[in-house]
């Protein structure tokens, strides 16, 4: 019987392949980006721009497709993640080694387990305060906040719902616009 060799962040950095991440000690390919996924990702990034660029509430780094090295065998690439600048004053070269303050994953068909089971467990272990999931095909956004008992749903938007969703309640999100209805 042969022991399973878990791959590490170092192995991930050495791989010549693009669009890969390290999940549970295995280097895995990220799914091909579909149009609705890309639309949701770029739209959320634009809507949260004032938090990142200093023209509004400020105080955040909002990054897309960012690799976060949580543990030696865990380095996912999040669709979007944000750090309060007081916790991360400068952006590092390479993967970020500090857990974010907010993560948003856009669920791709066939990869639901990673986004709805594996990533939330990892984020909980590392005390990430906010986790959003967007299902473009279902036209749904579910926002979670971490408390002592685990993840708690703090907002659910469907269709063309509008809401101010923590931690970015200073701006109103229109899910229809985020998903490309306009």
C-alpha atoms as an extended CHARMM CRD file, in Angstrom:
* protein
*
       182  EXT
         1         1  UNK       CA              0.0000000000        0.0000000000        0.0000000000  PROA      1               0.0000000000
         2         2  UNK       CA              1.4510000000        3.3320000000       -1.0570000000  PROA      2               0.0000000000
         3         3  UNK       CA              1.0860000000        6.5020000000        1.0450000000  PROA      3               0.0000000000
         4         4  UNK       CA             -0.6010000000        9.4450000000       -0.6210000000  PROA      4               0.0000000000
         5         5  UNK       CA              1.8140000000       12.3350000000       -1.1050000000  PROA      5               0.0000000000
         6         6  UNK       CA              0.0110000000       15.6100000000       -0.4500000000  PROA      6               0.0000000000
         7         7  UNK       CA              1.1340000000       18.4620000000       -2.6310000000  PROA      7               0.0000000000
         8         8  UNK       CA              2.1050000000       21.7810000000       -1.0850000000  PROA      8               0.0000000000
         9         9  UNK       CA              1.9550000000       25.4630000000       -1.9200000000  PROA      9               0.0000000000
        10        10  UNK       CA              5.5640000000       25.1260000000       -3.1260000000  PROA      10              0.0000000000
        11        11  UNK       CA              4.4720000000       22.4090000000       -5.5840000000  PROA      11              0.0000000000
        12        12  UNK       CA              1.6670000000       24.6740000000       -6.7640000000  PROA      12              0.0000000000
        13        13  UNK       CA              4.0920000000       27.5380000000       -7.3850000000  PROA      13              0.0000000000
        14        14  UNK       CA              6.3710000000       25.2260000000       -9.3760000000  PROA      14              0.0000000000
        15        15  UNK       CA              3.6890000000       23.8880000000      -11.7140000000  PROA      15              0.0000000000
        16        16  UNK       CA              3.8290000000       25.2860000000      -15.2510000000  PROA      16              0.0000000000
        17        17  UNK       CA              0.0610000000       24.9980000000      -15.6550000000  PROA      17              0.0000000000
        18        18  UNK       CA             -2.2080000000       28.0130000000      -15.5030000000  PROA      18              0.0000000000
        19        19  UNK       CA             -5.6040000000       28.1750000000      -13.7870000000  PROA      19              0.0000000000
        20        20  UNK       CA             -4.7940000000       25.6640000000      -11.0700000000  PROA      20              0.0000000000
        21        21  UNK       CA             -5.2630000000       25.7110000000       -7.3110000000  PROA      21              0.0000000000
        22        22  UNK       CA             -4.3490000000       23.5330000000       -4.3430000000  PROA      22              0.0000000000
        23        23  UNK       CA             -7.3400000000       21.8880000000       -2.6450000000  PROA      23              0.0000000000
        24        24  UNK       CA             -6.8510000000       19.2170000000        0.0130000000  PROA      24              0.0000000000
        25        25  UNK       CA             -3.2550000000       18.6040000000       -1.0240000000  PROA      25              0.0000000000
        26        26  UNK       CA             -4.1470000000       18.0960000000       -4.6860000000  PROA      26              0.0000000000
        27        27  UNK       CA             -3.3700000000       20.4780000000       -7.5350000000  PROA      27              0.0000000000
        28        28  UNK       CA             -6.6070000000       20.7960000000       -9.4730000000  PROA      28              0.0000000000
        29        29  UNK       CA             -7.5890000000       22.7020000000      -12.5870000000  PROA      29              0.0000000000
        30        30  UNK       CA            -10.0480000000       25.5340000000      -12.2080000000  PROA      30              0.0000000000
        31        31  UNK       CA            -13.1390000000       25.2430000000      -14.3960000000  PROA      31              0.0000000000
        32        32  UNK       CA            -13.3570000000       27.0790000000      -17.6770000000  PROA      32              0.0000000000
        33        33  UNK       CA            -14.9160000000       30.4880000000      -17.0750000000  PROA      33              0.0000000000
        34        34  UNK       CA            -18.3740000000       30.7990000000      -18.5810000000  PROA      34              0.0000000000
        35        35  UNK       CA            -19.9070000000       34.0900000000      -19.6740000000  PROA      35              0.0000000000
        36        36  UNK       CA            -22.3790000000       34.3630000000      -16.7530000000  PROA      36              0.0000000000
        37        37  UNK       CA            -19.6040000000       33.5810000000      -14.2770000000  PROA      37              0.0000000000
        38        38  UNK       CA            -17.3190000000       36.2320000000      -15.7740000000  PROA      38              0.0000000000
        39        39  UNK       CA            -20.1510000000       38.7690000000      -15.8440000000  PROA      39              0.0000000000
        40        40  UNK       CA            -20.9600000000       38.2240000000      -12.1500000000  PROA      40              0.0000000000
        41        41  UNK       CA            -17.3020000000       38.4080000000      -11.1500000000  PROA      41              0.0000000000
        42        42  UNK       CA            -16.5260000000       41.6040000000      -13.0480000000  PROA      42              0.0000000000
        43        43  UNK       CA            -19.8010000000       43.2210000000      -11.9970000000  PROA      43              0.0000000000
        44        44  UNK       CA            -19.2670000000       42.5610000000       -8.2770000000  PROA      44              0.0000000000
        45        45  UNK       CA            -15.7060000000       43.8680000000       -8.6470000000  PROA      45              0.0000000000
        46        46  UNK       CA            -16.9970000000       47.0990000000      -10.2390000000  PROA      46              0.0000000000
        47        47  UNK       CA            -19.8000000000       47.5500000000       -7.6830000000  PROA      47              0.0000000000
        48        48  UNK       CA            -17.3040000000       47.2050000000       -4.8280000000  PROA      48              0.0000000000
        49        49  UNK       CA            -14.7620000000       49.4820000000       -6.5160000000  PROA      49              0.0000000000
        50        50  UNK       CA            -15.4060000000       52.4230000000       -4.1660000000  PROA      50              0.0000000000
        51        51  UNK       CA            -14.2390000000       50.2990000000       -1.2370000000  PROA      51              0.0000000000
        52        52  UNK       CA            -10.9750000000       49.5820000000       -3.0340000000  PROA      52              0.0000000000
        53        53  UNK       CA            -10.0820000000       52.8070000000       -4.8340000000  PROA      53              0.0000000000
        54        54  UNK       CA            -10.5000000000       55.4250000000       -2.1330000000  PROA      54              0.0000000000
        55        55  UNK       CA            -13.4050000000       57.2170000000       -3.8660000000  PROA      55              0.0000000000
        56        56  UNK       CA            -15.9310000000       55.9030000000       -1.3630000000  PROA      56              0.0000000000
        57        57  UNK       CA            -15.9180000000       54.0260000000        1.9310000000  PROA      57              0.0000000000
        58        58  UNK       CA            -12.3670000000       52.7910000000        1.1500000000  PROA      58              0.0000000000
        59        59  UNK       CA            -10.1150000000       50.7590000000        3.3310000000  PROA      59              0.0000000000
        60        60  UNK       CA            -10.1290000000       47.4990000000        1.3490000000  PROA      60              0.0000000000
        61        61  UNK       CA             -8.1150000000       45.5270000000       -1.1770000000  PROA      61              0.0000000000
        62        62  UNK       CA            -10.6310000000       43.7770000000       -3.4770000000  PROA      62              0.0000000000
        63        63  UNK       CA             -8.8930000000       41.2020000000       -5.6960000000  PROA      63              0.0000000000
        64        64  UNK       CA            -10.1180000000       38.7900000000       -8.3670000000  PROA      64              0.0000000000
        65        65  UNK       CA             -8.7710000000       35.2830000000       -9.0520000000  PROA      65              0.0000000000
        66        66  UNK       CA             -6.4840000000       35.5630000000       -6.0430000000  PROA      66              0.0000000000
        67        67  UNK       CA             -4.5690000000       32.6330000000       -4.5570000000  PROA      67              0.0000000000
        68        68  UNK       CA             -4.5840000000       32.4780000000       -0.7560000000  PROA      68              0.0000000000
        69        69  UNK       CA             -2.1440000000       30.1480000000        1.0350000000  PROA      69              0.0000000000
        70        70  UNK       CA             -4.1030000000       29.1740000000        4.1450000000  PROA      70              0.0000000000
        71        71  UNK       CA             -2.2210000000       26.0010000000        5.0140000000  PROA      71              0.0000000000
        72        72  UNK       CA              0.6610000000       23.9910000000        3.5120000000  PROA      72              0.0000000000
        73        73  UNK       CA             -1.8400000000       21.8770000000        1.5110000000  PROA      73              0.0000000000
        74        74  UNK       CA             -4.5730000000       24.5020000000        0.9190000000  PROA      74              0.0000000000
        75        75  UNK       CA             -4.1850000000       27.3490000000       -1.5750000000  PROA      75              0.0000000000
        76        76  UNK       CA             -7.4510000000       27.9770000000       -3.4000000000  PROA      76              0.0000000000
        77        77  UNK       CA             -7.8490000000       30.6980000000       -5.9710000000  PROA      77              0.0000000000
        78        78  UNK       CA            -10.9280000000       32.7090000000       -4.9600000000  PROA      78              0.0000000000
        79        79  UNK       CA            -13.1220000000       34.3960000000       -7.5670000000  PROA      79              0.0000000000
        80        80  UNK       CA            -13.0860000000       37.5240000000       -5.3690000000  PROA      80              0.0000000000
        81        81  UNK       CA            -11.5840000000       38.2070000000       -1.9610000000  PROA      81              0.0000000000
        82        82  UNK       CA            -11.1300000000       41.3120000000        0.1220000000  PROA      82              0.0000000000
        83        83  UNK       CA             -8.8380000000       42.4080000000        2.9240000000  PROA      83              0.0000000000
        84        84  UNK       CA             -9.1870000000       45.4320000000        5.1490000000  PROA      84              0.0000000000
        85        85  UNK       CA             -6.0870000000       47.5160000000        4.5810000000  PROA      85              0.0000000000
        86        86  UNK       CA             -5.4150000000       47.8530000000        8.2960000000  PROA      86              0.0000000000
        87        87  UNK       CA             -4.8200000000       44.0640000000        8.3210000000  PROA      87              0.0000000000
        88        88  UNK       CA             -2.9650000000       43.9100000000        4.9780000000  PROA      88              0.0000000000
        89        89  UNK       CA             -1.2160000000       47.2690000000        4.4900000000  PROA      89              0.0000000000
        90        90  UNK       CA              0.6490000000       46.1660000000        1.3180000000  PROA      90              0.0000000000
        91        91  UNK       CA             -0.0660000000       43.5880000000       -1.3350000000  PROA      91              0.0000000000
        92        92  UNK       CA              2.4760000000       40.7600000000       -1.3400000000  PROA      92              0.0000000000
        93        93  UNK       CA              4.1670000000       39.2050000000       -4.3260000000  PROA      93              0.0000000000
        94        94  UNK       CA              2.7470000000       35.7530000000       -4.9240000000  PROA      94              0.0000000000
        95        95  UNK       CA             -0.0820000000       34.1660000000       -2.9450000000  PROA      95              0.0000000000
        96        96  UNK       CA             -1.5040000000       36.0750000000       -0.0060000000  PROA      96              0.0000000000
        97        97  UNK       CA             -0.7540000000       34.3090000000        3.2720000000  PROA      97              0.0000000000
        98        98  UNK       CA             -3.2230000000       36.2510000000        5.4240000000  PROA      98              0.0000000000
        99        99  UNK       CA             -6.8310000000       35.0150000000        5.4440000000  PROA      99              0.0000000000
       100       100  UNK       CA             -9.1950000000       37.5220000000        3.8310000000  PROA      100             0.0000000000
       101       101  UNK       CA            -12.0070000000       39.4170000000        5.5450000000  PROA      101             0.0000000000
       102       102  UNK       CA            -14.4570000000       38.4960000000        2.7740000000  PROA      102             0.0000000000
       103       103  UNK       CA            -14.6200000000       35.8580000000        0.0260000000  PROA      103             0.0000000000
       104       104  UNK       CA            -17.0630000000       35.5870000000       -2.8680000000  PROA      104             0.0000000000
       105       105  UNK       CA            -17.2370000000       32.4470000000       -4.9760000000  PROA      105             0.0000000000
       106       106  UNK       CA            -19.2540000000       32.1840000000       -8.1630000000  PROA      106             0.0000000000
       107       107  UNK       CA            -20.4650000000       28.6000000000       -8.2930000000  PROA      107             0.0000000000
       108       108  UNK       CA            -19.6400000000       26.7850000000      -11.5190000000  PROA      108             0.0000000000
       109       109  UNK       CA            -21.6880000000       23.7760000000      -12.6270000000  PROA      109             0.0000000000
       110       110  UNK       CA            -19.8570000000       20.6020000000      -11.6460000000  PROA      110             0.0000000000
       111       111  UNK       CA            -17.7790000000       22.3660000000       -8.9700000000  PROA      111             0.0000000000
       112       112  UNK       CA            -20.4760000000       22.9390000000       -6.3770000000  PROA      112             0.0000000000
       113       113  UNK       CA            -18.8380000000       20.7080000000       -3.7310000000  PROA      113             0.0000000000
       114       114  UNK       CA            -15.6900000000       22.8120000000       -3.6340000000  PROA      114             0.0000000000
       115       115  UNK       CA            -17.5660000000       26.1200000000       -3.3080000000  PROA      115             0.0000000000
       116       116  UNK       CA            -20.3170000000       24.9600000000       -0.9490000000  PROA      116             0.0000000000
       117       117  UNK       CA            -18.5020000000       22.4110000000        1.2540000000  PROA      117             0.0000000000
       118       118  UNK       CA            -14.6950000000       22.5030000000        1.0550000000  PROA      118             0.0000000000
       119       119  UNK       CA            -14.1350000000       26.2660000000        0.8570000000  PROA      119             0.0000000000
       120       120  UNK       CA            -16.6200000000       27.1850000000        3.6300000000  PROA      120             0.0000000000
       121       121  UNK       CA            -14.9500000000       24.6770000000        5.9810000000  PROA      121             0.0000000000
       122       122  UNK       CA            -11.5150000000       26.1180000000        5.1790000000  PROA      122             0.0000000000
       123       123  UNK       CA            -12.7430000000       29.6920000000        5.6680000000  PROA      123             0.0000000000
       124       124  UNK       CA            -14.3490000000       28.7650000000        8.9770000000  PROA      124             0.0000000000
       125       125  UNK       CA            -11.0940000000       27.2240000000       10.2470000000  PROA      125             0.0000000000
       126       126  UNK       CA             -9.3440000000       30.4880000000        9.3990000000  PROA      126             0.0000000000
       127       127  UNK       CA            -12.0720000000       32.7400000000       10.8150000000  PROA      127             0.0000000000
       128       128  UNK       CA            -12.9300000000       34.5650000000        7.5730000000  PROA      128             0.0000000000
       129       129  UNK       CA            -15.8590000000       36.7700000000        8.6850000000  PROA      129             0.0000000000
       130       130  UNK       CA            -17.9030000000       36.8930000000        5.4380000000  PROA      130             0.0000000000
       131       131  UNK       CA            -18.5440000000       34.4210000000        2.6120000000  PROA      131             0.0000000000
       132       132  UNK       CA            -20.7840000000       35.0770000000       -0.3820000000  PROA      132             0.0000000000
       133       133  UNK       CA            -21.9190000000       32.5210000000       -2.9450000000  PROA      133             0.0000000000
       134       134  UNK       CA            -23.3600000000       33.4950000000       -6.3110000000  PROA      134             0.0000000000
       135       135  UNK       CA            -25.1530000000       30.9850000000       -8.5460000000  PROA      135             0.0000000000
       136       136  UNK       CA            -25.5390000000       32.6750000000      -11.9630000000  PROA      136             0.0000000000
       137       137  UNK       CA            -27.7000000000       29.8400000000      -13.3130000000  PROA      137             0.0000000000
       138       138  UNK       CA            -30.0380000000       29.9960000000      -10.2940000000  PROA      138             0.0000000000
       139       139  UNK       CA            -29.9120000000       33.8210000000      -10.2550000000  PROA      139             0.0000000000
       140       140  UNK       CA            -29.1050000000       33.7960000000       -6.5320000000  PROA      140             0.0000000000
       141       141  UNK       CA            -26.6450000000       35.3890000000       -4.1170000000  PROA      141             0.0000000000
       142       142  UNK       CA            -26.4110000000       34.0430000000       -0.5560000000  PROA      142             0.0000000000
       143       143  UNK       CA            -24.2570000000       35.9610000000        1.9360000000  PROA      143             0.0000000000
       144       144  UNK       CA            -22.9810000000       34.3280000000        5.1180000000  PROA      144             0.0000000000
       145       145  UNK       CA            -21.4090000000       35.7660000000        8.2750000000  PROA      145             0.0000000000
       146       146  UNK       CA            -19.3080000000       33.7160000000       10.6510000000  PROA      146             0.0000000000
       147       147  UNK       CA            -20.3720000000       33.5710000000       14.2790000000  PROA      147             0.0000000000
       148       148  UNK       CA            -19.5410000000       31.2720000000       17.2020000000  PROA      148             0.0000000000
       149       149  UNK       CA            -21.8380000000       28.5390000000       15.8300000000  PROA      149             0.0000000000
       150       150  UNK       CA            -20.5500000000       28.6510000000       12.2430000000  PROA      150             0.0000000000
       151       151  UNK       CA            -21.9440000000       30.2200000000        9.0900000000  PROA      151             0.0000000000
       152       152  UNK       CA            -25.1900000000       32.1670000000        9.3750000000  PROA      152             0.0000000000
       153       153  UNK       CA            -27.1170000000       33.3640000000        6.3080000000  PROA      153             0.0000000000
       154       154  UNK       CA            -27.3830000000       37.1610000000        6.4870000000  PROA      154             0.0000000000
       155       155  UNK       CA            -28.8470000000       37.8690000000        3.0440000000  PROA      155             0.0000000000
       156       156  UNK       CA            -30.4030000000       35.9930000000        0.1500000000  PROA      156             0.0000000000
       157       157  UNK       CA            -31.0000000000       37.8030000000       -3.1240000000  PROA      157             0.0000000000
       158       158  UNK       CA            -32.8120000000       36.2830000000       -6.0840000000  PROA      158             0.0000000000
       159       159  UNK       CA            -33.8420000000       37.5680000000       -9.4840000000  PROA      159             0.0000000000
       160       160  UNK       CA            -33.7320000000       41.3680000000       -9.4160000000  PROA      160             0.0000000000
       161       161  UNK       CA            -33.5540000000       41.8250000000       -5.6270000000  PROA      161             0.0000000000
       162       162  UNK       CA            -31.6620000000       44.7980000000       -4.2690000000  PROA      162             0.0000000000
       163       163  UNK       CA            -29.9840000000       44.9260000000       -0.8730000000  PROA      163             0.0000000000
       164       164  UNK       CA            -27.1290000000       46.3190000000        1.1760000000  PROA      164             0.0000000000
       165       165  UNK       CA            -25.0890000000       43.2620000000        2.0590000000  PROA      165             0.0000000000
       166       166  UNK       CA            -22.4280000000       43.1590000000        4.8030000000  PROA      166             0.0000000000
       167       167  UNK       CA            -19.5820000000       43.8500000000        4.8800000000  PROA      167             0.0000000000
       168       168  UNK       CA            -20.2860000000       46.2740000000        2.0100000000  PROA      168             0.0000000000
       169       169  UNK       CA            -23.5960000000       47.7070000000        3.1680000000  PROA      169             0.0000000000
       170       170  UNK       CA            -22.5670000000       51.2240000000        2.1270000000  PROA      170             0.0000000000
       171       171  UNK       CA            -23.5470000000       50.2970000000       -1.4660000000  PROA      171             0.0000000000
       172       172  UNK       CA            -26.7620000000       48.7520000000       -2.6920000000  PROA      172             0.0000000000
       173       173  UNK       CA            -26.3770000000       45.6770000000       -4.8720000000  PROA      173             0.0000000000
       174       174  UNK       CA            -28.8910000000       45.0130000000       -7.6250000000  PROA      174             0.0000000000
       175       175  UNK       CA            -28.6320000000       41.2950000000       -8.3870000000  PROA      175             0.0000000000
       176       176  UNK       CA            -30.2150000000       41.7840000000      -11.8160000000  PROA      176             0.0000000000
       177       177  UNK       CA            -27.4450000000       44.1950000000      -12.7950000000  PROA      177             0.0000000000
       178       178  UNK       CA            -24.7820000000       41.9380000000      -11.2660000000  PROA      178             0.0000000000
       179       179  UNK       CA            -26.0270000000       39.0220000000      -13.3720000000  PROA      179             0.0000000000
       180       180  UNK       CA            -26.2810000000       41.0180000000      -16.5790000000  PROA      180             0.0000000000
       181       181  UNK       CA            -29.9900000000       41.7230000000      -16.9230000000  PROA      181             0.0000000000
       182       182  UNK       CA            -29.3700000000       45.2680000000      -18.1240000000  PROA      182             0.0000000000
